[in-house]
CSV table of C-alpha atoms in Angstrom, one decimal:
chain,number,residue,atom,x,y,z
N,49,MET,CA,40.1,201.3,-106.5
N,50,ARG,CA,41.4,203.7,-108.4
N,51,ILE,CA,43.8,206.7,-106.9
N,52,ASN,CA,43.3,210.1,-108.2
N,53,SER,CA,46.0,211.7,-106.1
N,54,LEU,CA,49.5,212.0,-107.9
N,55,ARG,CA,51.3,211.9,-104.8
N,56,LEU,CA,49.7,208.7,-103.6
N,57,GLN,CA,50.3,206.7,-107.2
N,58,LEU,CA,54.0,208.1,-107.1
N,59,LEU,CA,54.4,206.9,-103.4
N,60,ALA,CA,52.5,203.7,-104.5
N,61,TRP,CA,55.0,203.2,-107.6
N,62,VAL,CA,58.1,203.5,-105.0
N,63,VAL,CA,56.7,202.0,-102.1
N,64,LEU,CA,55.0,198.8,-103.6
N,65,PRO,CA,58.0,197.8,-105.4
N,66,LEU,CA,60.2,198.0,-102.0
N,67,VAL,CA,57.4,196.2,-100.3
N,68,GLY,CA,57.9,193.3,-103.0
N,69,LEU,CA,61.6,193.3,-102.6
N,70,VAL,CA,61.3,193.5,-98.6
N,71,THR,CA,59.2,190.3,-99.1
N,72,ILE,CA,61.8,188.7,-101.0
N,73,ASN,CA,64.6,189.6,-98.6
N,74,LEU,CA,62.3,188.4,-95.5
N,75,TRP,CA,61.9,185.0,-97.2
N,76,THR,CA,65.7,184.8,-98.0
N,77,SER,CA,66.5,185.9,-94.5
N,78,HIS,CA,64.0,183.3,-92.7
N,79,ARG,CA,65.7,181.0,-94.9
N,80,ASN,CA,69.0,182.4,-93.7
N,81,ALA,CA,68.1,182.5,-90.0
N,82,LEU,CA,67.1,178.6,-90.4
N,83,ALA,CA,70.3,177.9,-91.8
N,84,THR,CA,72.0,179.6,-88.9
N,85,ALA,CA,70.2,177.9,-86.2
N,86,ASP,CA,70.8,174.5,-87.9
N,87,LEU,CA,74.6,175.4,-87.9
N,88,VAL,CA,74.6,176.4,-84.2
N,89,THR,CA,72.4,173.4,-83.1
N,90,ASP,CA,74.6,170.8,-85.1
N,91,ARG,CA,78.0,172.5,-83.6
N,92,MET,CA,76.4,172.0,-80.2
N,93,LEU,CA,75.4,168.5,-80.8
N,94,MET,CA,79.1,167.9,-82.2
N,95,GLY,CA,80.4,169.6,-79.1
N,96,SER,CA,78.0,167.4,-77.0
N,97,ALA,CA,78.8,164.2,-78.9
N,98,ARG,CA,82.6,164.8,-78.7
N,99,ALA,CA,82.6,165.5,-74.9
N,100,ILE,CA,81.0,162.3,-74.4
N,101,ALA,CA,83.1,160.4,-76.5
N,102,GLU,CA,86.2,161.4,-74.8
N,103,ARG,CA,85.0,160.2,-71.5
N,104,VAL,CA,84.5,156.8,-72.7
N,105,ALA,CA,87.3,154.5,-71.7
N,106,VAL,CA,88.7,151.1,-70.7
N,107,THR,CA,88.7,150.5,-67.4
N,108,ASP,CA,89.6,147.1,-65.8
N,109,GLY,CA,89.1,145.4,-69.1
N,110,VAL,CA,85.7,146.9,-69.5
N,111,LEU,CA,84.4,149.5,-71.9
N,112,ASP,CA,83.0,152.3,-69.4
N,113,ALA,CA,80.8,155.2,-70.9
N,114,THR,CA,80.3,158.2,-68.2
N,115,ILE,CA,78.1,161.3,-69.5
N,116,PRO,CA,79.9,164.4,-68.3
N,117,PRO,CA,77.1,167.1,-67.0
N,118,ALA,CA,78.7,170.0,-69.5
N,119,ALA,CA,77.9,167.7,-72.5
N,120,LEU,CA,74.4,168.2,-71.6
N,121,GLU,CA,74.0,171.4,-69.8
N,122,MET,CA,75.1,173.2,-73.0
N,123,PHE,CA,71.7,172.9,-74.2
N,124,ASP,CA,70.2,174.7,-71.5
N,125,THR,CA,69.3,177.9,-72.9
N,126,GLY,CA,66.6,178.4,-71.2
N,127,ASP,CA,64.1,177.2,-73.9
N,128,ARG,CA,63.4,173.9,-71.8
N,129,ASP,CA,64.7,171.6,-74.5
N,130,SER,CA,65.2,168.0,-73.7
N,131,VAL,CA,68.3,166.3,-74.7
N,132,TYR,CA,68.5,162.4,-75.8
N,133,TYR,CA,71.7,160.3,-76.3
N,134,HIS,CA,73.0,157.0,-76.4
N,135,VAL,CA,76.6,155.3,-76.6
N,136,LYS,CA,77.0,152.2,-78.5
N,137,ALA,CA,79.9,150.1,-79.0
N,138,ARG,CA,80.9,148.5,-82.3
N,139,GLY,CA,78.2,146.1,-83.4
N,140,GLY,CA,75.5,147.8,-81.8
N,141,ARG,CA,75.8,147.0,-78.2
N,142,LEU,CA,74.4,149.9,-76.0
N,143,LEU,CA,76.7,151.4,-73.4
N,144,THR,CA,74.6,154.0,-71.8
N,145,GLY,CA,71.5,156.1,-73.0
N,146,TYR,CA,68.1,155.2,-74.5
N,147,PRO,CA,68.3,152.5,-76.6
N,148,ASP,CA,65.5,153.1,-79.0
N,149,LEU,CA,67.0,156.7,-80.1
N,150,PRO,CA,67.4,156.7,-83.6
N,151,GLU,CA,70.7,157.6,-85.3
N,152,ALA,CA,71.5,160.2,-87.7
N,153,VAL,CA,71.4,159.0,-91.0
N,154,LYS,CA,73.4,161.9,-92.5
N,155,TYR,CA,76.1,164.4,-91.7
N,156,PRO,CA,76.1,166.5,-90.0
N,157,GLY,CA,72.9,166.4,-88.6
N,158,THR,CA,69.1,165.0,-89.0
N,159,GLU,CA,65.7,165.4,-87.8
N,160,ALA,CA,63.3,162.7,-86.8
N,161,SER,CA,60.5,162.0,-84.3
N,162,TYR,CA,61.2,160.6,-80.8
N,163,ARG,CA,58.6,160.2,-78.3
N,164,ASP,CA,56.1,162.6,-79.9
N,165,HIS,CA,58.8,165.1,-80.2
N,166,LEU,CA,60.8,166.2,-83.1
N,167,LEU,CA,64.6,166.0,-82.6
N,168,ARG,CA,67.7,167.3,-84.3
N,169,LEU,CA,70.2,164.4,-84.2
N,170,LEU,CA,73.7,163.9,-84.9
N,171,THR,CA,76.0,160.6,-84.7
N,172,TYR,CA,79.8,160.7,-84.0
N,173,SER,CA,82.2,158.0,-84.3
N,174,HIS,CA,85.1,157.8,-82.2
N,175,THR,CA,87.8,155.5,-81.9
N,176,VAL,CA,88.7,154.3,-78.1
N,177,VAL,CA,92.3,153.1,-77.6
N,178,GLY,CA,92.3,149.5,-76.0
N,179,ALA,CA,88.7,149.0,-76.8
N,180,GLY,CA,89.5,146.0,-79.2
N,181,ASP,CA,86.5,145.1,-81.3
N,182,ASP,CA,84.1,147.5,-79.5
N,183,SER,CA,85.7,150.3,-81.1
N,184,PRO,CA,85.0,152.8,-82.7
N,185,ILE,CA,82.0,153.5,-80.7
N,186,SER,CA,79.1,155.7,-81.8
N,187,VAL,CA,77.8,158.7,-79.9
N,188,THR,CA,74.1,159.8,-80.6
N,189,VAL,CA,72.9,163.3,-79.5
N,190,GLY,CA,69.3,164.7,-80.1
N,191,VAL,CA,67.9,167.5,-78.7
N,192,THR,CA,64.2,169.0,-79.2
N,193,LEU,CA,64.0,172.1,-81.4
N,194,ALA,CA,62.4,174.7,-78.8
N,195,GLY,CA,65.9,176.4,-79.0
N,196,HIS,CA,66.2,176.2,-82.4
N,197,ASP,CA,63.0,177.5,-83.3
N,198,ALA,CA,63.6,180.6,-80.9
N,199,MET,CA,66.7,181.3,-82.7
N,200,VAL,CA,65.1,181.2,-86.0
N,201,ARG,CA,62.3,183.6,-84.7
N,202,ARG,CA,64.7,185.7,-83.0
N,203,LEU,CA,67.0,186.2,-86.2
N,204,TRP,CA,64.0,186.5,-88.5
N,205,PHE,CA,62.2,189.1,-86.3
N,206,GLY,CA,65.0,191.0,-86.2
N,207,ALA,CA,65.6,191.0,-90.0
N,208,PHE,CA,61.9,191.7,-90.3
N,209,ALA,CA,62.1,194.9,-88.0
N,210,GLN,CA,65.3,196.0,-89.8
N,211,GLN,CA,63.1,195.8,-93.1
N,212,LEU,CA,60.0,197.4,-91.8
N,213,ALA,CA,61.7,200.6,-90.4
N,214,LEU,CA,63.6,200.8,-94.0
N,215,VAL,CA,60.1,200.9,-95.4
N,216,ALA,CA,59.0,203.2,-93.1
N,217,ILE,CA,62.1,205.4,-93.3
N,218,ALA,CA,61.9,205.1,-97.3
N,219,GLY,CA,58.2,206.1,-97.4
N,220,LEU,CA,59.1,209.2,-95.1
N,221,PHE,CA,61.5,210.1,-97.5
N,222,VAL,CA,59.4,209.6,-100.7
N,223,LEU,CA,56.7,211.6,-99.1
N,224,LEU,CA,59.2,214.3,-98.3
N,225,GLY,CA,60.6,214.5,-101.8
N,226,LEU,CA,57.2,214.2,-103.4
N,227,HIS,CA,56.3,217.4,-101.3
N,228,ARG,CA,59.3,219.3,-102.6
N,229,GLY,CA,59.2,217.5,-106.2
N,230,LEU,CA,55.5,218.5,-106.4
N,231,ALA,CA,56.0,222.2,-105.2
N,232,PRO,CA,56.1,223.6,-108.6
N,233,LEU,CA,52.8,221.8,-109.7
N,234,ILE,CA,51.0,223.6,-106.6
N,235,ARG,CA,52.5,226.8,-107.2
N,236,LEU,CA,51.4,226.6,-111.1
N,237,ARG,CA,47.7,225.5,-109.7
N,238,ASP,CA,48.0,228.6,-107.6
N,239,ALA,CA,49.2,230.7,-110.4
N,240,VAL,CA,46.3,229.7,-112.6
N,241,ARG,CA,43.7,229.8,-110.1
N,242,SER,CA,44.7,233.0,-108.6
N,243,PRO,CA,42.1,235.8,-108.2
N,244,SER,CA,44.5,238.5,-109.2
N,245,ARG,CA,44.7,237.2,-112.9
N,246,SER,CA,42.4,238.9,-115.0
N,247,ASP,CA,43.9,238.0,-118.2
N,248,LEU,CA,45.5,235.0,-120.0
N,249,ASP,CA,49.3,236.1,-119.6
N,250,PRO,CA,51.6,233.5,-119.7
N,251,VAL,CA,52.0,231.7,-116.4
N,252,GLU,CA,55.7,231.8,-114.8
N,253,VAL,CA,56.6,229.1,-112.3
N,254,PRO,CA,60.3,229.8,-110.7
N,255,GLY,CA,62.1,226.6,-109.9
N,256,ALA,CA,60.0,224.3,-112.3
N,257,GLN,CA,61.7,221.1,-113.1
N,258,SER,CA,62.6,219.9,-116.7
N,259,GLU,CA,59.7,217.4,-116.4
N,260,ILE,CA,57.2,220.0,-115.7
N,261,ARG,CA,58.4,222.9,-117.9
N,262,PRO,CA,56.9,221.2,-121.2
N,263,LEU,CA,53.3,221.2,-119.2
N,264,ILE,CA,54.0,225.0,-118.4
N,265,ASP,CA,55.1,225.8,-122.2
N,266,ALA,CA,52.0,223.9,-123.4
N,267,LEU,CA,49.5,225.7,-121.0
N,268,ASN,CA,51.2,229.2,-122.3
N,269,VAL,CA,50.5,228.0,-126.0
N,270,TYR,CA,47.1,227.1,-125.3
N,271,MET,CA,46.5,230.5,-123.4
N,272,GLU,CA,48.0,231.9,-126.5
N,273,ARG,CA,45.8,230.4,-128.7
N,274,VAL,CA,42.7,231.5,-126.6
N,275,ARG,CA,43.9,234.9,-126.4
N,276,ALA,CA,44.0,234.7,-130.4
N,277,GLN,CA,40.5,233.4,-130.5
N,278,MET,CA,39.1,236.0,-128.4
N,279,ALA,CA,40.8,238.6,-130.0
N,280,ALA,CA,39.4,237.4,-133.4
N,281,GLN,CA,36.1,237.1,-131.8
N,282,ARG,CA,36.5,240.9,-130.7
N,283,ARG,CA,37.6,242.1,-134.0
N,284,PHE,CA,34.6,240.5,-135.8
N,285,ILE,CA,32.5,241.7,-133.3
N,286,ALA,CA,33.9,245.2,-133.8
N,287,ASN,CA,33.8,244.7,-137.7
N,288,ALA,CA,30.6,243.7,-137.9
N,289,ALA,CA,29.1,246.3,-135.9
N,290,HIS,CA,30.8,249.1,-137.5
N,291,GLN,CA,30.1,247.6,-141.2
N,292,LEU,CA,26.7,246.4,-140.8
N,293,ARG,CA,25.5,249.7,-139.1
N,294,THR,CA,25.3,251.9,-142.3
N,295,PRO,CA,23.6,249.1,-144.5
N,296,LEU,CA,20.9,248.1,-141.7
N,297,ALA,CA,20.0,251.9,-141.6
N,298,LEU,CA,19.8,252.1,-145.1
N,299,LEU,CA,17.3,248.9,-145.1
N,300,SER,CA,15.2,250.6,-142.5
N,301,THR,CA,14.9,253.6,-144.5
N,302,GLN,CA,14.3,252.0,-147.7
N,303,ALA,CA,11.4,249.8,-146.1
N,304,SER,CA,9.9,252.8,-144.4
N,305,TYR,CA,10.0,254.6,-147.9
N,306,ALA,CA,8.3,251.6,-149.2
N,307,LEU,CA,5.5,251.4,-146.9
N,308,ARG,CA,4.9,255.3,-147.2
N,309,GLU,CA,4.6,255.0,-151.0
N,310,THR,CA,1.1,254.9,-152.6
N,311,VAL,CA,2.1,254.6,-155.9
N,312,SER,CA,2.6,251.3,-157.7
N,313,ASP,CA,5.9,252.4,-159.7
N,314,ALA,CA,7.5,254.2,-156.9
N,315,ARG,CA,6.7,251.4,-154.5
N,316,GLN,CA,8.2,248.9,-156.9
N,317,GLU,CA,11.2,250.8,-157.5
N,318,ALA,CA,11.7,251.1,-153.7
N,319,LEU,CA,11.2,247.4,-153.3
N,320,VAL,CA,13.7,246.6,-156.1
N,321,ALA,CA,16.1,248.9,-154.1
N,322,LEU,CA,15.5,247.2,-150.8
N,323,GLN,CA,16.1,243.8,-152.6
N,324,THR,CA,19.5,245.3,-153.8
N,325,SER,CA,20.5,246.5,-150.4
N,326,SER,CA,19.5,243.0,-148.9
N,327,GLY,CA,21.8,241.3,-151.2
N,328,LYS,CA,24.7,243.4,-150.5
N,329,LEU,CA,24.3,243.1,-146.7
N,330,ALA,CA,24.0,239.0,-147.1
N,331,ARG,CA,27.2,239.5,-148.9
N,332,LEU,CA,29.0,241.9,-146.6
N,333,ALA,CA,28.0,239.5,-143.7
N,334,GLU,CA,29.1,236.5,-145.9
N,335,GLN,CA,32.6,238.0,-146.2
N,336,LEU,CA,32.7,239.3,-142.6
N,337,LEU,CA,32.3,235.5,-141.4
N,338,THR,CA,34.7,234.2,-144.0
N,339,LEU,CA,37.1,236.6,-143.1
N,340,SER,CA,36.4,235.5,-139.1
N,341,ARG,CA,37.0,231.9,-140.0
N,342,ALA,CA,40.2,232.9,-141.9
N,343,GLU,CA,42.0,234.4,-139.1
N,344,PRO,CA,44.7,232.3,-137.2
N,345,GLY,CA,43.0,230.4,-134.2
N,346,SER,CA,39.5,230.9,-134.8
N,347,ARG,CA,39.1,227.4,-136.1
N,348,ARG,CA,40.7,224.2,-136.0
N,349,PRO,CA,43.6,223.5,-138.3
N,350,ARG,CA,42.9,221.4,-141.2
N,351,ALA,CA,45.1,219.7,-143.6
N,352,ASP,CA,42.8,218.7,-146.7
N,353,ARG,CA,44.3,217.6,-149.9
N,354,ILE,CA,43.0,220.0,-152.4
N,355,ASP,CA,43.3,220.2,-156.2
N,356,LEU,CA,43.2,223.8,-156.9
N,357,THR,CA,42.3,223.1,-160.5
N,358,GLU,CA,39.2,221.3,-159.7
N,359,ALA,CA,38.0,224.1,-157.1
N,360,ALA,CA,39.0,226.9,-159.4
N,361,ARG,CA,36.8,224.9,-161.6
N,362,HIS,CA,33.5,224.6,-159.5
N,363,VAL,CA,34.2,228.4,-158.6
N,364,LEU,CA,34.1,229.6,-161.9
N,365,GLU,CA,31.0,227.7,-162.9
N,366,ALA,CA,29.3,229.3,-159.7
N,367,GLN,CA,30.5,232.9,-161.0
N,368,ALA,CA,29.7,232.3,-164.7
N,369,PRO,CA,26.1,234.0,-164.5
N,370,LEU,CA,27.6,237.3,-162.9
N,371,ALA,CA,30.4,237.0,-165.8
N,372,ILE,CA,27.6,236.5,-168.2
N,373,SER,CA,25.5,239.2,-166.9
N,374,ARG,CA,28.4,241.7,-167.0
N,375,ASN,CA,29.5,240.5,-170.5
N,376,ILE,CA,32.7,239.5,-169.4
N,377,ASP,CA,34.9,236.5,-170.6
N,378,LEU,CA,35.6,234.1,-167.9
N,379,GLY,CA,38.2,231.5,-168.6
N,380,LEU,CA,40.3,228.9,-166.9
N,381,GLU,CA,43.8,227.9,-168.1
N,382,GLU,CA,45.1,224.9,-166.5
N,383,ALA,CA,47.2,221.7,-167.5
N,384,GLY,CA,46.3,219.2,-165.0
N,385,PRO,CA,45.6,218.6,-161.2
N,386,VAL,CA,47.7,221.2,-158.6
N,387,PRO,CA,47.3,219.6,-155.2
N,388,VAL,CA,47.9,221.6,-152.1
N,389,ILE,CA,47.3,221.1,-148.5
N,390,GLY,CA,45.4,223.2,-146.5
N,391,ASP,CA,41.7,224.1,-145.4
N,392,GLY,CA,39.6,223.2,-148.5
N,393,THR,CA,36.7,225.4,-147.5
N,394,MET,CA,39.1,228.7,-146.9
N,395,LEU,CA,41.2,227.9,-150.3
N,396,ARG,CA,37.6,227.9,-152.1
N,397,GLU,CA,36.7,231.0,-150.7
N,398,MET,CA,40.0,232.6,-151.5
N,399,ILE,CA,39.3,231.8,-155.4
N,400,VAL,CA,35.8,232.8,-154.7
N,401,ASN,CA,37.1,236.5,-153.5
N,402,LEU,CA,39.7,236.8,-156.3
N,403,VAL,CA,37.4,235.9,-159.2
N,404,ASP,CA,34.5,237.9,-157.8
N,405,ASN,CA,37.0,241.0,-157.2
N,406,ALA,CA,38.2,240.3,-161.1
N,407,LEU,CA,34.4,240.2,-162.4
N,408,ARG,CA,33.6,243.4,-160.2
N,409,TYR,CA,36.4,245.9,-161.4
N,410,SER,CA,36.8,244.7,-165.2
N,411,ARG,CA,34.9,246.8,-168.1
N,412,SER,CA,32.0,245.3,-169.8
N,413,GLY,CA,32.9,243.3,-172.6
N,414,GLY,CA,36.3,242.7,-170.8
N,415,SER,CA,38.1,239.2,-169.8
N,416,VAL,CA,38.8,237.4,-166.6
N,417,THR,CA,41.1,234.7,-166.6
N,418,VAL,CA,42.2,232.1,-164.2
N,419,ARG,CA,45.5,230.3,-164.6
N,420,LEU,CA,46.8,227.1,-162.6
N,421,ALA,CA,50.4,225.7,-162.7
N,422,ALA,CA,53.0,223.6,-160.8
N,423,VAL,CA,56.4,226.0,-160.7
N,424,ASP,CA,59.4,225.0,-158.8
N,425,GLY,CA,57.6,222.8,-156.4
N,426,GLU,CA,54.9,225.5,-155.9
N,427,ALA,CA,51.4,225.7,-157.0
N,428,MET,CA,50.6,228.8,-158.8
N,429,LEU,CA,47.5,230.5,-159.0
N,430,THR,CA,46.6,233.8,-161.1
N,431,VAL,CA,43.9,235.9,-161.6
N,432,SER,CA,44.2,238.4,-164.3
N,433,ASP,CA,41.6,241.0,-165.5
N,434,ASP,CA,41.6,244.1,-167.6
N,435,GLY,CA,40.1,246.5,-165.0
N,436,PRO,CA,41.7,249.8,-164.2
N,437,GLY,CA,44.3,248.0,-161.9
N,438,ILE,CA,45.6,249.3,-158.6
N,439,PRO,CA,48.3,252.0,-158.3
N,440,VAL,CA,51.9,250.8,-156.9
N,441,ASP,CA,51.5,252.9,-153.9
N,442,GLU,CA,48.0,251.4,-153.0
N,443,ARG,CA,49.1,247.8,-153.4
N,444,ASP,CA,50.2,247.2,-149.8
N,445,HIS,CA,47.0,249.1,-148.6
N,446,VAL,CA,44.4,246.8,-150.5
N,447,PHE,CA,44.9,244.0,-148.0
N,448,GLU,CA,44.0,245.7,-145.2
N,449,ARG,CA,40.3,245.5,-144.2
N,450,PHE,CA,37.5,247.6,-145.3
N,451,TYR,CA,40.2,249.6,-147.3
N,452,ARG,CA,38.9,251.1,-150.5
N,453,ILE,CA,40.7,253.0,-153.2
N,454,ALA,CA,39.8,256.6,-153.1
N,455,GLY,CA,37.7,257.4,-156.3
N,456,SER,CA,36.5,253.9,-156.9
N,457,THR,CA,33.1,253.5,-158.0
N,458,GLU,CA,32.6,249.9,-157.9
N,459,GLU,CA,30.6,249.2,-154.5
N,460,GLY,CA,32.6,246.8,-152.2
N,461,SER,CA,33.3,246.0,-148.7
N,462,GLY,CA,36.9,246.1,-148.9
N,463,LEU,CA,37.3,242.6,-147.5
N,464,GLY,CA,38.1,240.5,-150.6
N,465,LEU,CA,41.9,240.9,-150.6
N,466,ALA,CA,42.1,240.8,-146.7
N,467,ILE,CA,40.5,237.4,-146.8
N,468,VAL,CA,42.8,236.2,-149.8
N,469,ARG,CA,45.8,237.4,-147.5
N,470,GLU,CA,44.4,235.7,-144.5
N,471,VAL,CA,43.9,232.3,-146.3
N,472,VAL,CA,47.4,232.3,-148.2
N,473,GLU,CA,49.5,233.0,-144.9
N,474,ASN,CA,47.4,230.6,-143.0
N,475,ALA,CA,48.6,228.1,-145.8
N,476,ALA,CA,52.0,229.0,-145.7
N,477,GLY,CA,51.8,230.8,-148.9
N,478,ARG,CA,52.3,234.3,-150.2
N,479,VAL,CA,50.3,236.8,-152.7
N,480,THR,CA,51.4,239.5,-154.8
N,481,LEU,CA,50.1,242.3,-157.2
N,482,ARG,CA,51.4,243.1,-160.5
N,483,ASP,CA,50.4,244.8,-163.9
N,484,GLY,CA,49.0,242.8,-166.6
N,485,ALA,CA,50.9,242.8,-169.9
N,486,ALA,CA,48.1,244.5,-171.8
N,487,GLY,CA,47.2,246.5,-168.7
N,488,GLY,CA,44.7,245.5,-165.8
N,489,LEU,CA,45.6,243.7,-162.7
N,490,VAL,CA,47.4,240.4,-162.1
N,491,VAL,CA,46.9,238.7,-158.6
N,492,GLU,CA,49.4,235.8,-158.3
N,493,VAL,CA,49.2,233.1,-155.4
N,494,ARG,CA,52.0,230.6,-154.7
N,495,LEU,CA,51.3,227.7,-152.2
N,496,PRO,CA,53.6,224.6,-151.2
N,497,LEU,CA,52.6,221.9,-153.4
N,498,ALA,CA,51.5,218.5,-151.8
N,499,GLY,CA,54.1,216.3,-151.4
N,500,SER,CA,56.9,218.8,-152.0
C-alpha cells in the first residue's frame, strides 16, 4: 500500500533501516548469549570435574572415588537440571557413577543425548599420586540444558528489551524531529491557503530550511508567471475593448445605412465601405491577438530553430499582392541561411509587421527591401523603405501601443512596431530605427545566431 504521508514516509525511511539493524543485532546477541551460556556451563562442568578428581585418592592400596556434594550442588540454579557423572581409571575401569554416560569428544565441552535428555558434557583427566597403572583417571560430568537455555533466554530477552526500547525512543525522537522539521511546510501550506490572500504576492516562510527554500522560490516564480499572464489578459481585454469599440460602431452604422439605402449604386458603395471596414477590423483583431501572444508569460516559451531567410522569403511571397496593388518594388537581399533560436510563429509575425508597415507608408512607385545577413555572431534583419520616415523625437514613442504619429494620413492601429519590440525582446534581441541613405526609414533587428 502506498503511503501518501510525507511524515510517515520519512519515519519509515528512518525506522525501517533501524529495525533491520536491530534484527541483525538481535541475531548476534543471541549468538553471544549462547556463547556466554556455553562458557559458563563449561566452567561449572570443569569446576565440578576438578572437585570430583581432587577427592579421588589411594586408600589402603585401593583407588577410591568419593563424590563431594559441592561438585553437584553447584548446578542447583533452580532450573531443575539433572547431573550425571562417572569416574574411570586408566584402561576404562569404572570407579563410580553412570557406566553408560558418554564422554566428551572435544574440549572444553560437547553435547550428546543420554536417557532422552540432551546433555552438555566435559571430560577431565587427572593424575592421582600413588595410583600406579590406574593413573591418570578421567572424570566426566554432564548436565541437562534447562539452566543453560534459561541463561540464553535471559541474556537474549534483556538485549531484545534494550533494542526494542532503542527503536521506540528513536521513533519518538524522529517524530518530534519531523514535527519540527516539517513545520515550515505546514506554515507554507497555511500561507498559501490563507483566506486573507486575495492576490498572488510572494510567500514568505520565516525559518524555512535550505532544502525547503527552493520550493518556496519556485512557488513564488510560478505565481509571478501567473501574475504576468493575468496582467497580459487584463491588458488584452482592455486594449481590445478600447480599440474595437469604434470599428464596431462604424460597422453598425454602415450596415444600418446600407439597409436604409434604396438606390442600387449607393447601396453598393455602402457595402464596399462595410467590407473595407470589416477587413480593417479583422486586421486589428489579428494584431491584438498577436500582441497578446507576444507578451511575456502569455504562452509557453519555445526554442525553435528558424531560418530567418526562409521565413522572410515566405512573408514576401504573401505580401507580394499588396506590393503590386500599391506599385511598390518589394525585394529580398540575402547571402544564405541565417538561423536563430526562438518562437518561430512570433518571429514570422515580426517580419510580417515590419514588411506590412513598410508597404503601408511607402509611396506609390517606391521600394521596400528586406536584407538578411550574419554579422559578428548576430543575425541582422533590416527592412528599408523610401517613405516619409519617422522624426527622431518620435522614435521612442512609436514602439508604444496604439501610438500614432501626429498628422499621419495612413490608416493603422499603431500596433505593428509594438508587436515587433515584444517579439525581439523575448528573443533576447534589439531593434533600432534610423534614416535611410536616400531617405525613408530603416528598421534594424539583431538577434543571437543559433549556436553562437
